[in-house]
Amino acid sequence: MPAHRTHQRCWSSLPSPSVREAASMYSTAVAIFLVILVAALQSSEPPERPFPYRIPLDPDGILKLSWNISYVQEIIHFQLEVRGLRAGVLFGMSDRGEMENADLIILWTDGNRSYFATPSLSLQDAWSDQKGQLHLDAQQDYQLIQVQRTPDGLSLLFKRPFVTCDPKDYLIEDDTVHLVYGILEEPFQSLEAINTSGLHTGLQRVQLLKTEVPTPDMPADVQTMEIRTANVVIPDNETTYWCYVTKLPTNFSRHHIIMYEAIITKGNEALVHHMEVFQCASEFKTIPSFNAPCDSKMKPNQLNYCRHVLAAWALGAKAFYYPEEAGVAFGGPNSSSYLRLEVHYHNPRHIHGRHDSSGIRLYYTATLRKYNAGIMELGLVYTPVMAIPPQETAFVLTGYCTDECTRVALPNTGIHIFASQLHTHLTGRKVITVLARGGQETEIVSRDNHYSPFFQDIRMLKKTVSVLPGDVLITSCTYNTEDRKLATVGGFGILEEMCVNYVHYYPQTDLELCKSAVNDRYLQKYFDQVNSFSNGEVCTCPQASVPERFSSVPWNSYNREMLKALYHFAPISMHCNKTSAVSFQGEWNLKPLPEITSTLKEPIPNCPTHQAVSCTNSTMVNIHWGRD
């Protein structure tokens, strides 16, 4: 195969043939093999290392994405594999996975005579407006490196900096990223003629910027255990949570889990979205067998007490390794032998009859490590006293792990948080946990500014966060309830809300819950106050439940601001609980909010010094059609 030089050109318009002639040429061209030709915005070489991360973008397997990260250069190299050429493809990112107001790269053809005579495609850095209309970006920050023929179609290699300081570009951080894609089935005469509403489009959620952790050596006595679904027929619903109960071997002694990884049934990579393994509460000596959707009416009540997370995987995640000095204990006395596997199937194409035996493989050792790793719940207590009014775009609720609790519950040497799993229900949009010491916020434990309840995994922190007695951990969640007519209250139900950070740490302590909620007496004062300004419309009678009272509130601006002020200033009730669900010694009601005198500022993007390509047109990608 001949070598080709890279070069930069801007697109010049060429005369177009008749529609019939163009269609005939296009059909003939796509039936012929592609030959590699390299085109670039500037001289560049592919990354030396292979692409360690790989996901399917669409359920039909047309688009597959791989990527590699350079933290030194703050650049991501992408490889997009396209099965079949068609008339083009677009790929990019947006705030919540919408095709409007998206940052995009598009490879396309206008289908003119020149395209078929000397076949060429146009590659452009673009953006879509609030109506889905595409526009050429004045600053071209996606840089094409290589276009290559594959047995199935086409492979594109391109790169983009994390930060471009282009207002039309997406800022790539270590949050959840909503990737969007579109497939062009026919040529367009111009970029401006393309509207995403008329394309075959979709989204995929992933964490692009992975924490790079050295792979530790496995001990000689490492063993594996597979927790897998039992040949499930995946429902044709768009979203299914499947629960499967299994049991540890008889007389299974105490071990440490030191690593785990996903097992995905071949062909189902685009359908298995995320998975978790939970250990059941030890007080239940038996748990009934169960292998069905988690919302089934036949689900045993005991499964609600299988909530202790042992492992969690989400699409795009690699194997998870525990620090060499710590492991998660399971098995042995005072430990339940029952485990619950929960698999989230995402089936937007409503595929029928697909069988699945996916799950998680645990790596464990009988040689116990120096420390037991523990999991602590931070955030809000599961209670309806914490609520979000309807029609809110960004309502914030905050939960506290107070200095008084950490002082009584943590060892003098403190604990070390190495991983985090953020959790809300359907209206959650952002989650952050901050460490405060001496009244000053000192560092972010974990944060996701683009959080999605449909993408939850355990993420290694970039650096271990040490928490000492007397420190405060503040967890805030931002919610969007624009599509709801009633208040959304806290609770276990999927239509209720949570705000939790499951932090993974060592050494394990007795502290399992360090959470708060507004004191219910002060919430009652809120209802009384609102009622006095609402001509008695609000239900304040003692027999009415908190959700019933919230449902009767007329949500005008005054009542919204009053609730927001209540949550920002009213005393709280603390849950400073041991693993036995018993509180540590102390008085935990009517506690003042921790006094924070200094808060962390939002980081300002460090604008790169590299020069982006400023081209009002596009990069030509010439492709010779024919035999090698």
XYZ file of C-alpha atoms in Angstrom:
628
model
C 0.000 0.000 0.000
C 1.553 3.333 -0.969
C 2.537 5.906 1.608
C 0.917 9.332 1.401
C 1.945 12.695 2.761
C -0.166 14.639 5.230
C -1.268 18.124 4.323
C -3.821 20.792 5.130
C -6.274 22.219 2.657
C -9.522 24.132 2.811
C -12.528 22.901 0.877
C -13.392 24.599 -2.408
C -16.815 24.113 -3.906
C -17.096 22.035 -7.070
C -19.908 21.644 -9.617
C -22.515 18.993 -8.859
C -23.940 16.337 -11.181
C -27.580 15.471 -11.481
C -29.214 13.765 -8.522
C -29.622 10.503 -10.471
C -26.031 10.511 -11.645
C -24.718 11.288 -8.171
C -26.806 8.539 -6.607
C -25.552 6.013 -9.159
C -21.929 7.015 -8.596
C -22.350 6.967 -4.830
C -23.871 3.455 -4.832
C -21.032 2.171 -6.997
C -18.361 3.836 -4.900
C -19.471 2.512 -1.517
C -19.341 -1.040 -2.875
C -15.612 -0.768 -3.603
C -12.821 -1.161 -1.053
C -11.152 1.869 0.512
C -7.424 2.522 0.312
C -5.526 4.285 3.076
C -4.716 7.913 2.615
C -3.447 10.121 5.399
C -4.664 13.684 5.818
C -3.914 15.983 8.733
C -4.550 19.475 9.966
C -0.922 19.640 11.033
C 1.967 17.214 11.000
C 1.367 14.612 13.683
C 1.992 10.988 14.467
C -0.350 8.436 16.052
C 0.304 7.693 19.714
C 2.899 5.013 20.305
C 0.875 3.134 22.893
C -2.150 1.104 21.859
C -5.627 2.324 22.689
C -6.396 0.930 26.151
C -10.047 2.014 26.250
C -12.718 0.828 23.859
C -16.526 1.041 23.720
C -19.279 0.481 21.153
C -21.063 3.743 20.427
C -24.266 2.356 18.927
C -26.208 -0.865 19.572
C -25.967 -1.919 15.906
C -22.166 -2.019 15.998
C -21.734 0.560 13.219
C -19.472 2.810 15.326
C -16.748 1.762 17.771
C -14.591 4.201 19.702
C -11.144 3.672 21.206
C -8.995 6.268 22.910
C -5.691 6.990 24.587
C -4.859 9.748 27.068
C -1.752 11.912 27.360
C -1.891 13.763 30.670
C 1.474 15.374 29.937
C 0.258 16.950 26.695
C -3.376 17.117 27.888
C -4.549 15.519 24.663
C -6.811 12.587 23.822
C -6.212 10.483 20.721
C -9.404 8.948 19.381
C -9.867 6.090 16.950
C -13.333 5.897 15.432
C -14.119 2.736 13.481
C -17.026 2.984 11.033
C -18.598 -0.151 9.587
C -19.445 0.789 6.020
C -18.793 4.278 4.685
C -22.256 5.659 3.901
C -22.257 9.425 3.310
C -20.562 10.423 6.539
C -20.559 10.330 10.303
C -20.532 12.853 13.121
C -19.143 12.392 16.608
C -18.834 14.667 19.596
C -19.884 15.648 23.092
C -22.649 17.610 24.755
C -23.729 18.521 28.264
C -26.379 15.799 28.736
C -26.215 13.796 25.495
C -28.478 16.082 23.495
C -27.729 16.697 19.815
C -28.417 20.402 20.229
C -25.610 22.702 21.439
C -23.107 19.893 20.841
C -19.386 20.025 20.065
C -18.895 17.874 16.953
C -16.480 16.573 14.374
C -18.062 15.560 11.078
C -16.800 13.544 8.112
C -19.106 14.022 5.146
C -19.476 14.342 1.393
C -21.578 16.657 -0.703
C -21.963 13.906 -3.340
C -20.728 16.019 -6.260
C -19.028 14.801 -9.431
C -15.558 15.567 -8.095
C -16.236 13.330 -5.090
C -16.906 10.348 -7.299
C -14.323 11.120 -9.941
C -11.574 11.748 -7.378
C -13.350 10.577 -4.249
C -12.999 12.963 -1.330
C -14.626 13.474 2.021
C -14.714 16.679 4.036
C -13.678 16.606 7.716
C -14.764 19.546 9.849
C -14.823 20.720 13.451
C -18.397 21.918 13.901
C -21.059 22.705 16.458
C -24.828 22.502 16.562
C -27.113 25.273 17.718
C -30.190 24.958 19.916
C -32.216 23.789 16.902
C -29.705 21.100 15.904
C -28.403 23.060 12.912
C -24.709 22.460 12.153
C -22.195 25.288 11.836
C -18.501 25.292 11.005
C -16.359 26.132 14.041
C -14.076 29.092 13.401
C -11.439 27.411 15.590
C -10.599 23.905 14.339
C -9.430 21.983 17.422
C -10.049 18.407 16.288
C -6.957 17.390 14.328
C -7.204 14.527 11.886
C -4.147 12.286 11.831
C -5.077 9.326 9.684
C -7.837 7.786 7.617
C -7.443 4.088 7.046
C -9.292 1.341 5.276
C -10.461 -1.590 7.395
C -12.019 -4.906 6.325
C -15.410 -3.534 7.419
C -15.197 0.100 6.416
C -13.211 3.046 7.662
C -11.026 3.980 10.635
C -10.310 7.581 11.598
C -7.534 8.629 13.949
C -7.778 12.147 15.364
C -6.925 14.081 18.500
C -8.203 16.941 20.608
C -6.873 18.823 23.654
C -8.727 18.525 26.965
C -9.103 22.313 27.004
C -9.433 24.483 23.899
C -10.855 27.717 25.377
C -13.190 27.794 22.398
C -16.680 28.718 23.687
C -18.180 26.287 21.165
C -16.071 23.360 22.445
C -16.771 20.931 25.256
C -14.380 21.084 28.228
C -13.095 17.522 28.754
C -12.702 16.781 32.468
C -12.596 13.571 34.500
C -16.399 13.618 34.760
C -18.975 11.526 32.985
C -18.888 12.510 29.310
C -21.986 12.223 27.142
C -20.735 11.176 23.716
C -23.093 11.766 20.791
C -23.011 10.366 17.282
C -24.906 10.590 14.018
C -24.840 8.639 10.776
C -25.360 10.357 7.418
C -27.149 8.039 5.013
C -27.055 10.422 2.032
C -24.860 13.302 0.802
C -25.540 16.921 1.765
C -24.780 19.921 -0.421
C -23.286 21.909 2.456
C -22.517 21.618 6.140
C -25.227 24.154 6.888
C -27.769 21.886 5.194
C -27.271 19.265 7.911
C -29.619 19.221 10.891
C -29.158 16.557 13.547
C -32.922 16.069 13.844
C -32.939 14.309 10.472
C -30.112 11.879 11.225
C -29.796 8.470 12.862
C -28.348 9.660 16.184
C -27.628 8.368 19.672
C -25.533 8.815 22.791
C -23.161 6.860 24.959
C -21.919 7.743 28.445
C -18.334 7.157 29.466
C -15.523 8.534 31.602
C -12.913 9.602 29.052
C -10.189 10.738 31.461
C -9.355 7.644 33.460
C -7.175 7.709 36.548
C -3.935 6.014 35.582
C -3.045 3.503 38.301
C -0.065 1.131 37.966
C -1.168 -2.489 37.641
C -0.061 -4.325 40.804
C 1.242 -7.874 40.765
C -1.221 -10.595 41.715
C -0.253 -12.800 44.694
C 0.573 -16.466 44.048
C -2.555 -17.676 45.849
C -5.017 -15.465 43.972
C -8.305 -17.157 43.087
C -11.240 -16.042 40.983
C -15.003 -16.230 41.346
C -17.505 -15.317 38.646
C -20.817 -13.728 39.636
C -22.847 -13.970 36.418
C -26.438 -13.924 35.289
C -27.876 -17.317 34.405
C -28.428 -17.140 30.638
C -30.875 -14.241 30.822
C -33.039 -13.355 27.837
C -32.551 -9.590 27.716
C -35.949 -7.846 27.774
C -36.722 -5.696 24.742
C -37.421 -2.683 26.985
C -35.086 0.269 26.595
C -34.024 0.055 30.278
C -33.964 -3.044 32.480
C -32.334 -3.619 35.848
C -31.858 -7.367 36.301
C -31.259 -8.940 39.724
C -29.659 -12.319 40.320
C -28.986 -13.867 43.747
C -26.152 -16.315 44.319
C -24.465 -17.853 47.339
C -20.854 -18.252 48.371
C -19.493 -21.801 48.728
C -20.265 -23.599 52.004
C -17.767 -22.795 54.802
C -16.220 -20.050 52.696
C -13.613 -18.498 54.976
C -12.600 -14.858 55.235
C -10.835 -13.536 52.120
C -9.819 -10.215 50.627
C -11.079 -9.071 47.226
C -8.075 -7.393 45.588
C -9.332 -6.866 42.034
C -12.380 -7.312 39.831
C -13.278 -6.998 36.161
C -16.304 -7.262 33.917
C -17.298 -10.342 31.942
C -19.454 -9.356 28.964
C -21.153 -11.947 26.790
C -19.781 -11.569 23.257
C -22.143 -9.587 21.074
C -23.801 -7.829 24.028
C -21.142 -5.168 24.561
C -23.539 -2.382 23.568
C -26.418 -3.705 25.698
C -24.716 -4.258 29.068
C -24.420 -0.758 30.469
C -23.287 -1.227 34.062
C -23.210 -3.891 36.795
C -22.862 -4.077 40.569
C -22.308 -6.887 43.080
C -23.858 -6.370 46.523
C -23.454 -8.395 49.696
C -26.604 -9.017 51.711
C -27.059 -8.081 55.366
C -25.683 -10.710 57.750
C -28.842 -10.868 59.886
C -30.643 -12.762 57.108
C -29.588 -16.395 57.367
C -31.259 -17.304 54.068
C -32.170 -15.295 50.985
C -34.625 -16.772 48.444
C -33.349 -17.513 44.942
C -34.156 -14.782 42.454
C -33.339 -14.243 38.778
C -35.634 -11.605 37.267
C -36.030 -7.840 36.712
C -35.325 -5.944 39.915
C -38.724 -4.250 39.820
C -40.604 -7.554 39.628
C -43.490 -7.906 42.044
C -42.084 -11.350 42.896
C -38.822 -9.883 44.232
C -38.218 -11.063 47.833
C -38.259 -8.248 50.374
C -34.877 -9.423 51.718
C -33.196 -8.192 48.529
C -33.755 -4.628 49.713
C -31.125 -5.392 52.369
C -28.501 -6.535 49.879
C -26.914 -3.091 49.544
C -23.274 -3.450 50.627
C -21.271 -2.783 47.432
C -18.478 -5.246 46.677
C -17.855 -4.311 43.044
C -19.241 -1.906 40.447
C -18.481 -1.629 36.734
C -19.734 0.752 34.040
C -19.226 0.888 30.300
C -15.670 1.770 29.343
C -14.176 0.848 32.733
C -11.165 -1.438 32.913
C -10.247 -3.804 35.749
C -10.389 -2.250 39.232
C -7.407 -2.878 41.545
C -7.362 -2.219 45.275
C -4.303 -0.596 46.864
C -1.612 -3.181 47.608
C -2.011 -2.673 51.353
C -5.809 -3.175 51.441
C -8.601 -5.459 50.283
C -12.355 -5.868 50.717
C -13.173 -8.584 53.241
C -15.923 -11.064 52.448
C -16.784 -14.523 53.712
C -16.153 -15.957 57.159
C -18.069 -15.446 60.419
C -20.495 -12.532 60.770
C -20.634 -12.118 57.003
C -23.539 -12.988 54.730
C -22.896 -15.723 52.200
C -25.489 -14.243 49.814
C -24.633 -11.879 46.980
C -26.856 -9.932 44.604
C -25.759 -9.118 41.062
C -27.540 -6.194 39.415
C -27.132 -5.673 35.665
C -28.398 -2.600 33.830
C -29.376 -3.493 30.260
C -29.704 -0.572 27.840
C -31.640 -1.721 24.772
C -32.840 1.368 22.863
C -33.261 -0.632 19.632
C -35.593 -3.083 21.427
C -33.611 -6.116 20.278
C -35.502 -9.389 20.850
C -34.266 -12.752 22.077
C -30.672 -11.869 22.976
C -29.245 -14.198 25.650
C -26.783 -12.884 28.231
C -24.542 -14.326 30.928
C -22.560 -11.207 31.780
C -21.257 -10.454 35.250
C -18.197 -9.612 37.306
C -15.124 -11.696 38.024
C -13.740 -11.251 41.550
C -10.055 -11.850 42.278
C -9.480 -12.723 45.921
C -6.836 -14.096 48.253
C -6.791 -15.969 51.553
C -3.606 -14.082 52.475
C -5.217 -11.127 54.171
C -3.644 -7.750 53.538
C -2.592 -5.240 56.171
C -5.863 -3.319 56.066
C -9.490 -4.084 55.447
C -10.919 -1.642 52.937
C -14.228 -0.141 54.010
C -17.112 1.690 52.394
C -18.667 4.717 54.052
C -21.862 6.499 52.996
C -21.657 10.287 52.863
C -24.389 12.720 51.923
C -28.085 12.839 52.775
C -30.160 10.501 54.903
C -32.856 8.670 52.894
C -35.736 10.791 54.189
C -38.559 12.829 52.613
C -37.658 15.909 54.676
C -35.108 16.700 51.954
C -37.082 17.652 48.841
C -36.708 19.387 45.481
C -39.515 21.621 44.213
C -40.871 20.896 40.717
C -39.740 22.862 37.665
C -36.234 23.429 39.040
C -33.236 23.495 36.703
C -30.434 23.346 39.298
C -31.641 22.875 42.878
C -28.878 21.986 45.359
C -29.163 19.772 48.445
C -26.223 19.272 50.802
C -25.407 16.588 53.342
C -22.718 16.744 56.022
C -20.361 14.394 57.784
C -19.602 16.712 60.684
C -16.411 17.316 62.640
C -18.110 15.944 65.760
C -18.782 12.619 64.040
C -15.314 12.196 62.531
C -13.766 13.150 65.879
C -15.585 10.372 67.733
C -15.527 7.724 64.982
C -12.160 7.932 63.204
C -8.783 6.730 64.514
C -6.153 9.302 65.437
C -4.199 8.468 62.271
C -7.289 9.026 60.142
C -8.467 7.151 57.085
C -7.419 7.237 53.425
C -10.061 7.512 50.683
C -8.874 5.974 47.407
C -12.091 5.553 45.386
C -15.613 6.916 45.140
C -19.009 5.974 43.751
C -21.466 8.846 43.412
C -25.181 8.100 43.496
C -28.485 9.866 42.910
C -31.733 8.849 41.277
C -33.248 10.209 38.062
C -33.067 13.972 38.612
C -29.404 14.145 39.723
C -27.150 16.261 37.483
C -24.045 17.093 39.553
C -22.432 15.590 42.662
C -19.423 16.793 44.641
C -17.778 15.920 47.967
C -15.375 18.416 49.529
C -13.064 17.994 52.537
C -12.959 20.881 55.045
C -10.430 21.231 57.857
C -10.410 23.986 60.445
C -13.381 25.668 58.797
C -11.699 25.853 55.378
C -12.407 23.730 52.339
C -9.071 22.175 51.437
C -9.617 19.708 48.593
C -12.194 18.017 46.406
C -12.625 14.354 47.238
C -14.648 13.559 44.109
C -16.803 15.488 41.680
C -18.867 14.923 38.548
C -20.235 18.054 36.886
C -21.969 15.943 34.219
C -23.224 13.183 36.484
C -25.743 10.726 35.060
C -27.793 8.282 37.151
C -27.480 5.895 34.195
C -23.687 5.692 34.501
C -22.451 4.746 37.956
C -19.106 3.109 38.593
C -16.448 3.078 41.289
C -13.730 5.510 40.267
C -10.197 5.586 41.579
C -9.180 9.015 42.836
C -6.221 10.740 41.227
C -4.656 10.882 44.658
C -5.585 9.419 48.022
C -7.451 11.839 50.305
C -6.629 11.568 54.017
C -9.416 12.389 56.487
C -8.501 13.142 60.106
C -10.643 13.325 63.254
C -12.348 16.728 63.303
C -12.522 17.041 59.504
C -15.816 17.758 57.732
C -16.987 16.054 54.524
C -19.573 18.045 52.546
C -21.550 16.315 49.781
C -23.761 18.406 47.497
C -26.081 17.233 44.729
C -27.660 19.350 42.009
C -31.040 18.276 40.649
C -33.188 19.068 37.624
C -36.954 18.607 38.040
C -38.143 20.569 34.996
C -40.341 17.673 33.879
C -42.079 17.149 37.247
C -45.294 18.659 38.557
C -44.909 17.711 42.230
C -42.060 18.007 44.694
C -39.492 15.181 44.587
C -38.818 13.930 48.102
C -35.923 11.894 49.408
C -36.334 8.139 49.722
C -35.566 4.699 48.316
C -37.960 4.788 45.357
C -36.604 5.501 41.892
C -38.951 8.510 41.587
C -37.707 9.763 44.946
C -34.181 11.111 45.359
C -30.865 10.323 46.994
C -27.567 12.151 47.391
C -24.817 9.713 48.323
C -21.110 9.269 47.902
C -19.948 5.740 48.697
C -16.305 6.395 49.527
C -13.862 3.471 49.552
C -11.130 3.825 52.125
C -8.747 2.092 54.533
C -8.279 1.145 57.317
C -11.891 0.086 57.860
C -13.600 1.597 60.891
C -16.952 1.097 62.581
C -18.278 4.224 60.885
C -20.554 3.199 57.992
C -22.972 6.157 57.689
C -22.005 9.792 58.132
C -25.007 11.668 56.723
C -27.425 14.410 57.618
C -30.881 15.873 56.952
C -32.656 19.044 57.999
C -34.183 18.768 61.452
C -37.861 17.844 61.084
C -38.984 20.460 63.649
C -37.620 23.215 61.448
C -39.241 21.675 58.400
C -42.570 21.862 60.254
C -41.903 25.555 60.866
C -41.420 25.927 57.113
C -44.806 24.347 56.391
C -46.461 26.596 59.005
C -44.848 29.683 57.504
C -45.813 28.767 53.943
C -49.345 27.969 55.069
C -49.759 31.405 56.634
C -48.912 33.019 53.283
C -51.035 30.627 51.240
C -54.477 31.137 52.804
C -54.342 27.786 54.545
C -53.724 25.772 51.374
C -50.787 23.820 52.799
C -51.588 20.686 54.744
C -50.046 20.999 58.220
C -52.171 18.495 60.108
C -50.147 16.006 62.197
C -51.581 12.937 60.459
C -50.373 14.085 57.022
C -47.098 12.622 55.839
C -44.176 14.813 54.766
C -44.684 13.933 51.055
C -48.371 14.878 51.373
C -47.425 18.224 52.889
C -44.929 18.933 50.133
C -47.522 18.003 47.496
C -49.863 20.688 48.828
C -47.310 23.515 48.648
C -48.051 26.091 45.907
C -44.620 26.448 44.327
C -44.283 30.178 43.826
C -40.922 31.946 43.985
C -41.338 32.820 47.672
C -41.952 29.225 48.758
C -39.041 27.988 46.661
C -36.609 30.519 48.119
C -37.851 29.800 51.639
C -37.132 26.084 51.234
C -33.714 26.821 49.799
C -32.934 29.093 52.764
C -34.156 26.456 55.216
C -31.729 23.897 53.845
C -28.864 26.392 53.900
C -29.255 27.588 57.500
C -31.478 25.323 59.619
C -30.026 22.851 62.162
C -29.548 19.267 61.024
C -30.025 15.785 62.396
C -26.930 13.619 61.998
C -26.622 9.903 61.308
C -23.225 9.004 62.733
C -23.834 5.257 62.612
C -21.828 2.096 63.105
C -22.100 -0.912 60.790
C -24.610 -2.322 63.297
C -26.866 0.718 62.528
C -26.342 1.953 66.111
C -25.250 5.565 66.503
C -21.925 6.500 68.029
C -22.241 7.997 71.488
C -23.308 11.619 71.357
C -26.203 13.958 70.734
C -26.987 14.055 67.024
C -30.179 16.127 66.771
C -30.488 19.893 66.325
C -26.848 20.251 65.348
C -25.750 23.529 63.758
C -24.374 23.389 60.241
C -20.561 23.206 60.150
C -19.054 26.679 59.964
C -17.127 27.018 56.719
C -15.239 30.311 56.436
C -13.380 29.612 53.188
C -14.613 27.728 50.143
C -12.756 26.377 47.135
C -13.002 28.348 43.928
C -14.076 26.786 40.661
C -10.900 25.897 38.729
C -10.150 28.142 35.773
C -9.248 26.217 32.604
C -5.604 26.504 31.677
C -5.773 27.649 28.094
C -3.169 25.864 25.971
C -0.509 27.732 24.048
C -0.910 25.540 20.967
C -2.287 27.199 17.870
C -5.536 25.701 16.676
C -6.224 25.586 12.970
C -8.310 28.558 11.885
C -9.954 27.493 8.659
C -13.325 28.711 7.571
C -13.722 25.610 5.444
C -12.475 22.047 5.989
C -9.823 19.381 5.681
C -9.933 17.275 2.549
C -9.650 13.547 2.978
C -8.873 12.053 -0.427
C -9.790 8.393 -0.799
C -8.850 6.408 -3.885
C -11.514 3.900 -4.808
C -10.301 0.718 -6.407
C -7.869 -2.125 -5.912
C -4.483 -1.857 -4.192
